[in-house]
Amino acid sequence: MSSSQRKDLGRALCIITGASRGFGRTVARELSRLVKPGSVLILTARSEENLRSLEVELAGSEAGKSGLLVQCVPADLAQMEGLQSVVSASRAAFSEQIDHVILVNNAASLGDVSRFTSSFTDMAEVDSYLSLNVTSCLCLTARLLQALPPRSGLCRSVINITSLCALQPFKSWALYCTGKAAREMMFRVLAAEEPDLRVLSYSPGPLDTEMQLVARSSTADPDLKKTFSDMFSAGQLLTCEASCAKLMKLLLEDSFTSGAHIDVFDL
């Protein structure tokens, strides 16, 4: 079957980080509708309560009643124990019946946007940010690729949720821009190294989420802060559902160049 004819994502093992709220939660819902019965969703985030509520929701959905398995793994991915718990759960859920592994690297934090670059003199503060937003992403991806190796008939897709900030500088957003740029290059290298992988950096656009609320209230650069506030007032923020629908279409069509950065507004 050609990629343009694909109607589902197969019997998939989907690992979604930052799945407890916002875009990650929406990704989990949408993937659950596009995978075959017998698929498994591994949902991870730091908030166990929010993960459990999503698990209940998906279990009661049509997909859940048709055989979708959902497993919550509350974890701090900046800690080795958290990484290992996600890898162990994924390895245990993997089987010969799985024909598609989908890793969605969504977990990220905004960082302190109330200050400018010259104020970040504390190495521990910067290291802590990069540990969660870059180091853990690299190490989780690498560990999962090792734990779920290639075999005949198995497709492996790695999705990086990125941002325009990976490509353009935003004043007072030094940490966030640095983290997103580093992740994007990391996945471009991965795509170059492993041509059998399907690697995508998807920029979902300005979403109406809690992160945007923090951005509107805390951004130090006055022009950028006004831009976000004006977008909110004009109703120009995207819903997670609208942006996620375009990501799902990309995955179903499967015609993107591996390693590419694709923005929601390019679609």
Short mmCIF file of C-alpha atoms in Angstrom, two decimals:
data_model
loop_
_atom_site.label_atom_id
_atom_site.label_comp_id
_atom_site.label_asym_id
_atom_site.label_seq_id
_atom_site.Cartn_x
_atom_site.Cartn_y
_atom_site.Cartn_z
CA MET A 1 0.00 0.00 0.00
CA SER A 2 1.41 3.38 -0.93
CA SER A 3 1.91 6.01 1.76
CA SER A 4 -0.81 8.21 0.23
CA GLN A 5 -3.33 5.41 0.74
CA ARG A 6 -2.53 4.68 4.37
CA LYS A 7 -5.59 4.98 6.61
CA ASP A 8 -4.00 4.13 9.94
CA LEU A 9 -0.61 3.98 11.65
CA GLY A 10 -0.59 0.23 12.08
CA ARG A 11 -0.40 -1.83 15.26
CA ALA A 12 1.78 0.67 17.03
CA LEU A 13 3.74 1.14 20.20
CA CYS A 14 3.53 4.88 20.87
CA ILE A 15 5.67 6.56 23.52
CA ILE A 16 4.57 10.13 24.25
CA THR A 17 6.47 12.38 26.64
CA GLY A 18 4.79 15.34 28.30
CA ALA A 19 1.46 13.57 27.76
CA SER A 20 -0.35 14.89 30.83
CA ARG A 21 -1.54 18.19 29.37
CA GLY A 22 -1.50 20.55 26.40
CA PHE A 23 -0.23 19.35 23.06
CA GLY A 24 1.10 16.03 24.38
CA ARG A 25 -2.31 15.11 25.78
CA THR A 26 -3.92 15.93 22.43
CA VAL A 27 -1.32 13.85 20.57
CA ALA A 28 -2.20 10.87 22.76
CA ARG A 29 -5.91 11.25 22.00
CA GLU A 30 -5.34 11.58 18.25
CA LEU A 31 -2.87 8.70 18.01
CA SER A 32 -5.33 6.47 19.87
CA ARG A 33 -7.81 6.99 17.01
CA LEU A 34 -5.30 6.18 14.27
CA VAL A 35 -3.67 2.98 15.52
CA LYS A 36 -4.98 -0.55 15.12
CA PRO A 37 -6.45 -2.64 17.96
CA GLY A 38 -3.70 -4.22 20.00
CA SER A 39 -1.64 -1.06 19.92
CA VAL A 40 -0.04 0.30 23.09
CA LEU A 41 0.30 3.88 24.29
CA ILE A 42 3.02 4.59 26.85
CA LEU A 43 2.18 7.97 28.41
CA THR A 44 4.78 9.71 30.51
CA ALA A 45 4.93 13.01 32.40
CA ARG A 46 5.68 14.21 35.90
CA SER A 47 2.01 14.61 36.86
CA GLU A 48 0.61 11.20 37.78
CA GLU A 49 -2.88 12.56 38.47
CA ASN A 50 -3.24 14.07 35.00
CA LEU A 51 -1.84 10.94 33.37
CA ARG A 52 -4.33 8.75 35.21
CA SER A 53 -7.27 10.88 34.11
CA LEU A 54 -6.12 10.55 30.49
CA GLU A 55 -5.73 6.80 30.94
CA VAL A 56 -9.34 6.54 32.15
CA GLU A 57 -10.53 8.69 29.25
CA LEU A 58 -8.75 6.59 26.63
CA ALA A 59 -9.79 3.31 28.23
CA GLY A 60 -13.43 4.38 27.87
CA SER A 61 -13.02 5.54 24.29
CA GLU A 62 -13.93 3.54 21.20
CA ALA A 63 -10.25 2.68 20.73
CA GLY A 64 -9.95 1.53 24.33
CA LYS A 65 -12.97 -0.69 24.00
CA SER A 66 -11.52 -2.12 20.78
CA GLY A 67 -8.27 -3.27 22.35
CA LEU A 68 -6.00 -0.25 22.74
CA LEU A 69 -3.74 -0.67 25.77
CA VAL A 70 -2.71 2.42 27.73
CA GLN A 71 0.07 2.50 30.30
CA CYS A 72 1.00 5.52 32.42
CA VAL A 73 4.59 6.01 33.52
CA PRO A 74 4.89 8.98 35.90
CA ALA A 75 8.52 10.03 35.58
CA ASP A 76 10.96 12.91 35.77
CA LEU A 77 12.89 12.46 32.54
CA ALA A 78 15.72 14.64 33.84
CA GLN A 79 16.54 11.78 36.23
CA MET A 80 18.11 8.47 35.21
CA GLU A 81 15.44 6.49 37.09
CA GLY A 82 12.71 8.27 35.14
CA LEU A 83 14.34 7.50 31.80
CA GLN A 84 14.83 3.88 32.71
CA SER A 85 11.22 3.43 33.82
CA VAL A 86 9.97 4.62 30.41
CA VAL A 87 12.43 2.39 28.56
CA SER A 88 11.52 -0.63 30.69
CA ALA A 89 7.80 -0.12 30.15
CA SER A 90 8.32 0.27 26.40
CA ARG A 91 10.46 -2.84 26.14
CA ALA A 92 7.87 -4.86 28.07
CA ALA A 93 5.07 -3.64 25.78
CA PHE A 94 6.99 -4.41 22.58
CA SER A 95 6.10 -7.63 20.74
CA GLU A 96 6.30 -9.31 17.36
CA GLN A 97 2.78 -8.05 16.63
CA ILE A 98 3.93 -4.41 16.78
CA ASP A 99 4.71 -3.09 13.30
CA HIS A 100 5.24 0.59 14.08
CA VAL A 101 7.13 2.28 16.93
CA ILE A 102 6.32 5.99 17.34
CA LEU A 103 8.26 8.12 19.80
CA VAL A 104 6.89 11.64 20.33
CA ASN A 105 9.43 13.83 22.14
CA ASN A 106 7.02 16.47 23.38
CA ALA A 107 8.14 17.12 26.96
CA ALA A 108 9.73 20.55 27.34
CA SER A 109 9.75 23.58 29.62
CA LEU A 110 9.77 27.26 28.73
CA GLY A 111 12.50 28.26 31.15
CA ASP A 112 12.83 31.70 32.70
CA VAL A 113 11.77 34.21 30.03
CA SER A 114 11.67 37.11 32.46
CA ARG A 115 15.42 37.76 32.01
CA PHE A 116 17.86 38.48 29.23
CA THR A 117 20.79 36.33 28.17
CA SER A 118 23.45 38.25 30.09
CA SER A 119 21.74 37.37 33.39
CA PHE A 120 22.32 33.60 33.10
CA THR A 121 25.54 33.34 35.07
CA ASP A 122 24.59 30.30 37.20
CA MET A 123 25.88 27.14 35.52
CA ALA A 124 23.68 24.92 37.67
CA GLU A 125 20.55 26.76 36.54
CA VAL A 126 21.44 26.42 32.86
CA ASP A 127 22.54 22.79 33.26
CA SER A 128 19.22 21.98 34.93
CA TYR A 129 17.27 23.45 32.02
CA LEU A 130 19.35 21.66 29.39
CA SER A 131 19.18 18.39 31.30
CA LEU A 132 15.38 18.27 30.99
CA ASN A 133 15.04 19.79 27.55
CA VAL A 134 18.05 18.43 25.64
CA THR A 135 20.02 15.76 27.50
CA SER A 136 17.02 13.68 28.56
CA CYS A 137 15.55 13.88 25.05
CA LEU A 138 18.76 12.56 23.48
CA CYS A 139 19.28 9.83 26.06
CA LEU A 140 15.65 8.64 26.01
CA THR A 141 15.64 8.48 22.22
CA ALA A 142 18.94 6.59 22.13
CA ARG A 143 17.88 4.13 24.83
CA LEU A 144 14.57 3.42 23.13
CA LEU A 145 16.20 2.87 19.75
CA GLN A 146 18.51 0.34 21.38
CA ALA A 147 15.68 -1.32 23.30
CA LEU A 148 13.41 -1.50 20.24
CA PRO A 149 15.82 -2.47 17.44
CA PRO A 150 15.04 -2.62 13.73
CA ARG A 151 13.64 -5.78 12.21
CA SER A 152 11.90 -6.72 8.99
CA GLY A 153 8.45 -5.19 8.72
CA LEU A 154 8.95 -2.71 11.57
CA CYS A 155 8.68 1.04 10.96
CA ARG A 156 10.24 3.34 13.56
CA SER A 157 9.26 7.02 13.69
CA VAL A 158 10.80 9.66 15.94
CA ILE A 159 8.90 12.94 16.30
CA ASN A 160 10.47 16.03 17.85
CA ILE A 161 8.00 18.74 18.86
CA THR A 162 9.94 21.85 17.95
CA SER A 163 9.29 25.58 17.49
CA LEU A 164 10.04 28.60 15.36
CA CYS A 165 12.41 29.36 18.25
CA ALA A 166 14.69 26.61 16.94
CA LEU A 167 15.30 28.76 13.86
CA GLN A 168 14.89 32.37 14.98
CA PRO A 169 16.11 34.29 18.06
CA PHE A 170 13.45 35.56 20.46
CA LYS A 171 14.73 38.19 22.88
CA SER A 172 14.64 37.05 26.54
CA TRP A 173 14.02 33.46 25.44
CA ALA A 174 17.68 32.33 25.47
CA LEU A 175 17.05 29.04 27.26
CA TYR A 176 14.06 28.00 25.18
CA CYS A 177 15.62 28.96 21.85
CA THR A 178 18.87 27.20 22.74
CA GLY A 179 17.09 24.03 23.80
CA LYS A 180 14.90 23.86 20.70
CA ALA A 181 17.82 24.58 18.34
CA ALA A 182 19.95 21.89 19.98
CA ARG A 183 17.19 19.31 19.77
CA GLU A 184 16.53 20.09 16.13
CA MET A 185 20.15 19.57 15.14
CA MET A 186 20.29 16.40 17.21
CA PHE A 187 17.43 14.91 15.22
CA ARG A 188 18.87 16.07 11.90
CA VAL A 189 22.04 14.18 12.78
CA LEU A 190 19.99 11.12 13.76
CA ALA A 191 18.17 11.19 10.42
CA ALA A 192 21.48 11.40 8.56
CA GLU A 193 22.96 8.52 10.55
CA GLU A 194 19.98 6.17 10.33
CA PRO A 195 18.19 6.46 6.99
CA ASP A 196 15.78 3.65 7.91
CA LEU A 197 14.28 5.82 10.66
CA ARG A 198 11.49 8.30 9.96
CA VAL A 199 12.49 11.49 11.80
CA LEU A 200 10.39 14.66 11.90
CA SER A 201 10.67 17.96 13.75
CA TYR A 202 7.15 19.39 13.85
CA SER A 203 6.51 22.98 14.89
CA PRO A 204 2.90 23.17 16.12
CA GLY A 205 2.71 26.97 16.08
CA PRO A 206 1.48 29.36 18.79
CA LEU A 207 -0.85 27.19 20.85
CA ASP A 208 -3.47 28.27 23.35
CA THR A 209 -1.86 26.51 26.31
CA GLU A 210 -0.58 27.23 29.80
CA MET A 211 2.88 27.86 28.33
CA GLN A 212 1.47 30.67 26.21
CA LEU A 213 -0.16 32.17 29.29
CA VAL A 214 3.23 32.26 31.02
CA ALA A 215 4.79 33.76 27.90
CA ARG A 216 2.22 36.56 27.79
CA SER A 217 2.68 37.39 31.44
CA SER A 218 6.42 36.85 31.98
CA THR A 219 8.36 37.64 28.79
CA ALA A 220 10.93 40.35 29.51
CA ASP A 221 11.14 41.76 26.00
CA PRO A 222 8.25 44.26 25.73
CA ASP A 223 7.78 43.90 21.97
CA LEU A 224 7.61 40.12 22.13
CA LYS A 225 5.29 40.26 25.12
CA LYS A 226 2.96 42.59 23.23
CA THR A 227 3.03 40.31 20.19
CA PHE A 228 1.85 37.36 22.26
CA SER A 229 -0.82 39.43 24.00
CA ASP A 230 -2.09 40.80 20.70
CA MET A 231 -2.26 37.31 19.20
CA PHE A 232 -4.30 36.12 22.16
CA SER A 233 -6.66 39.11 22.02
CA ALA A 234 -7.15 38.67 18.26
CA GLY A 235 -7.92 34.96 18.63
CA GLN A 236 -4.86 34.00 16.58
CA LEU A 237 -3.60 31.25 18.86
CA LEU A 238 -4.15 27.74 17.54
CA THR A 239 -5.96 25.02 19.41
CA CYS A 240 -3.96 21.90 20.17
CA GLU A 241 -6.56 19.91 18.23
CA ALA A 242 -6.19 21.95 15.02
CA SER A 243 -2.39 21.73 15.04
CA CYS A 244 -2.32 18.07 16.02
CA ALA A 245 -4.64 17.19 13.12
CA LYS A 246 -1.96 18.45 10.74
CA LEU A 247 0.71 16.38 12.47
CA MET A 248 -1.44 13.27 12.16
CA LYS A 249 -1.91 13.98 8.45
CA LEU A 250 1.87 14.21 8.04
CA LEU A 251 2.33 10.86 9.74
CA LEU A 252 -0.35 9.18 7.67
CA GLU A 253 0.97 10.53 4.37
CA ASP A 254 4.56 9.72 5.41
CA SER A 255 6.01 11.71 2.51
CA PHE A 256 8.18 14.16 4.47
CA THR A 257 11.95 14.15 4.15
CA SER A 258 13.40 12.45 7.20
CA GLY A 259 15.00 15.03 9.50
CA ALA A 260 12.90 17.89 8.13
CA HIS A 261 11.51 20.82 10.10
CA ILE A 262 7.86 21.30 9.16
CA ASP A 263 5.82 24.18 10.54
CA VAL A 264 2.07 24.04 10.98
CA PHE A 265 1.77 27.12 8.75
CA ASP A 266 3.59 25.30 5.93
CA LEU A 267 0.71 22.84 5.64
#
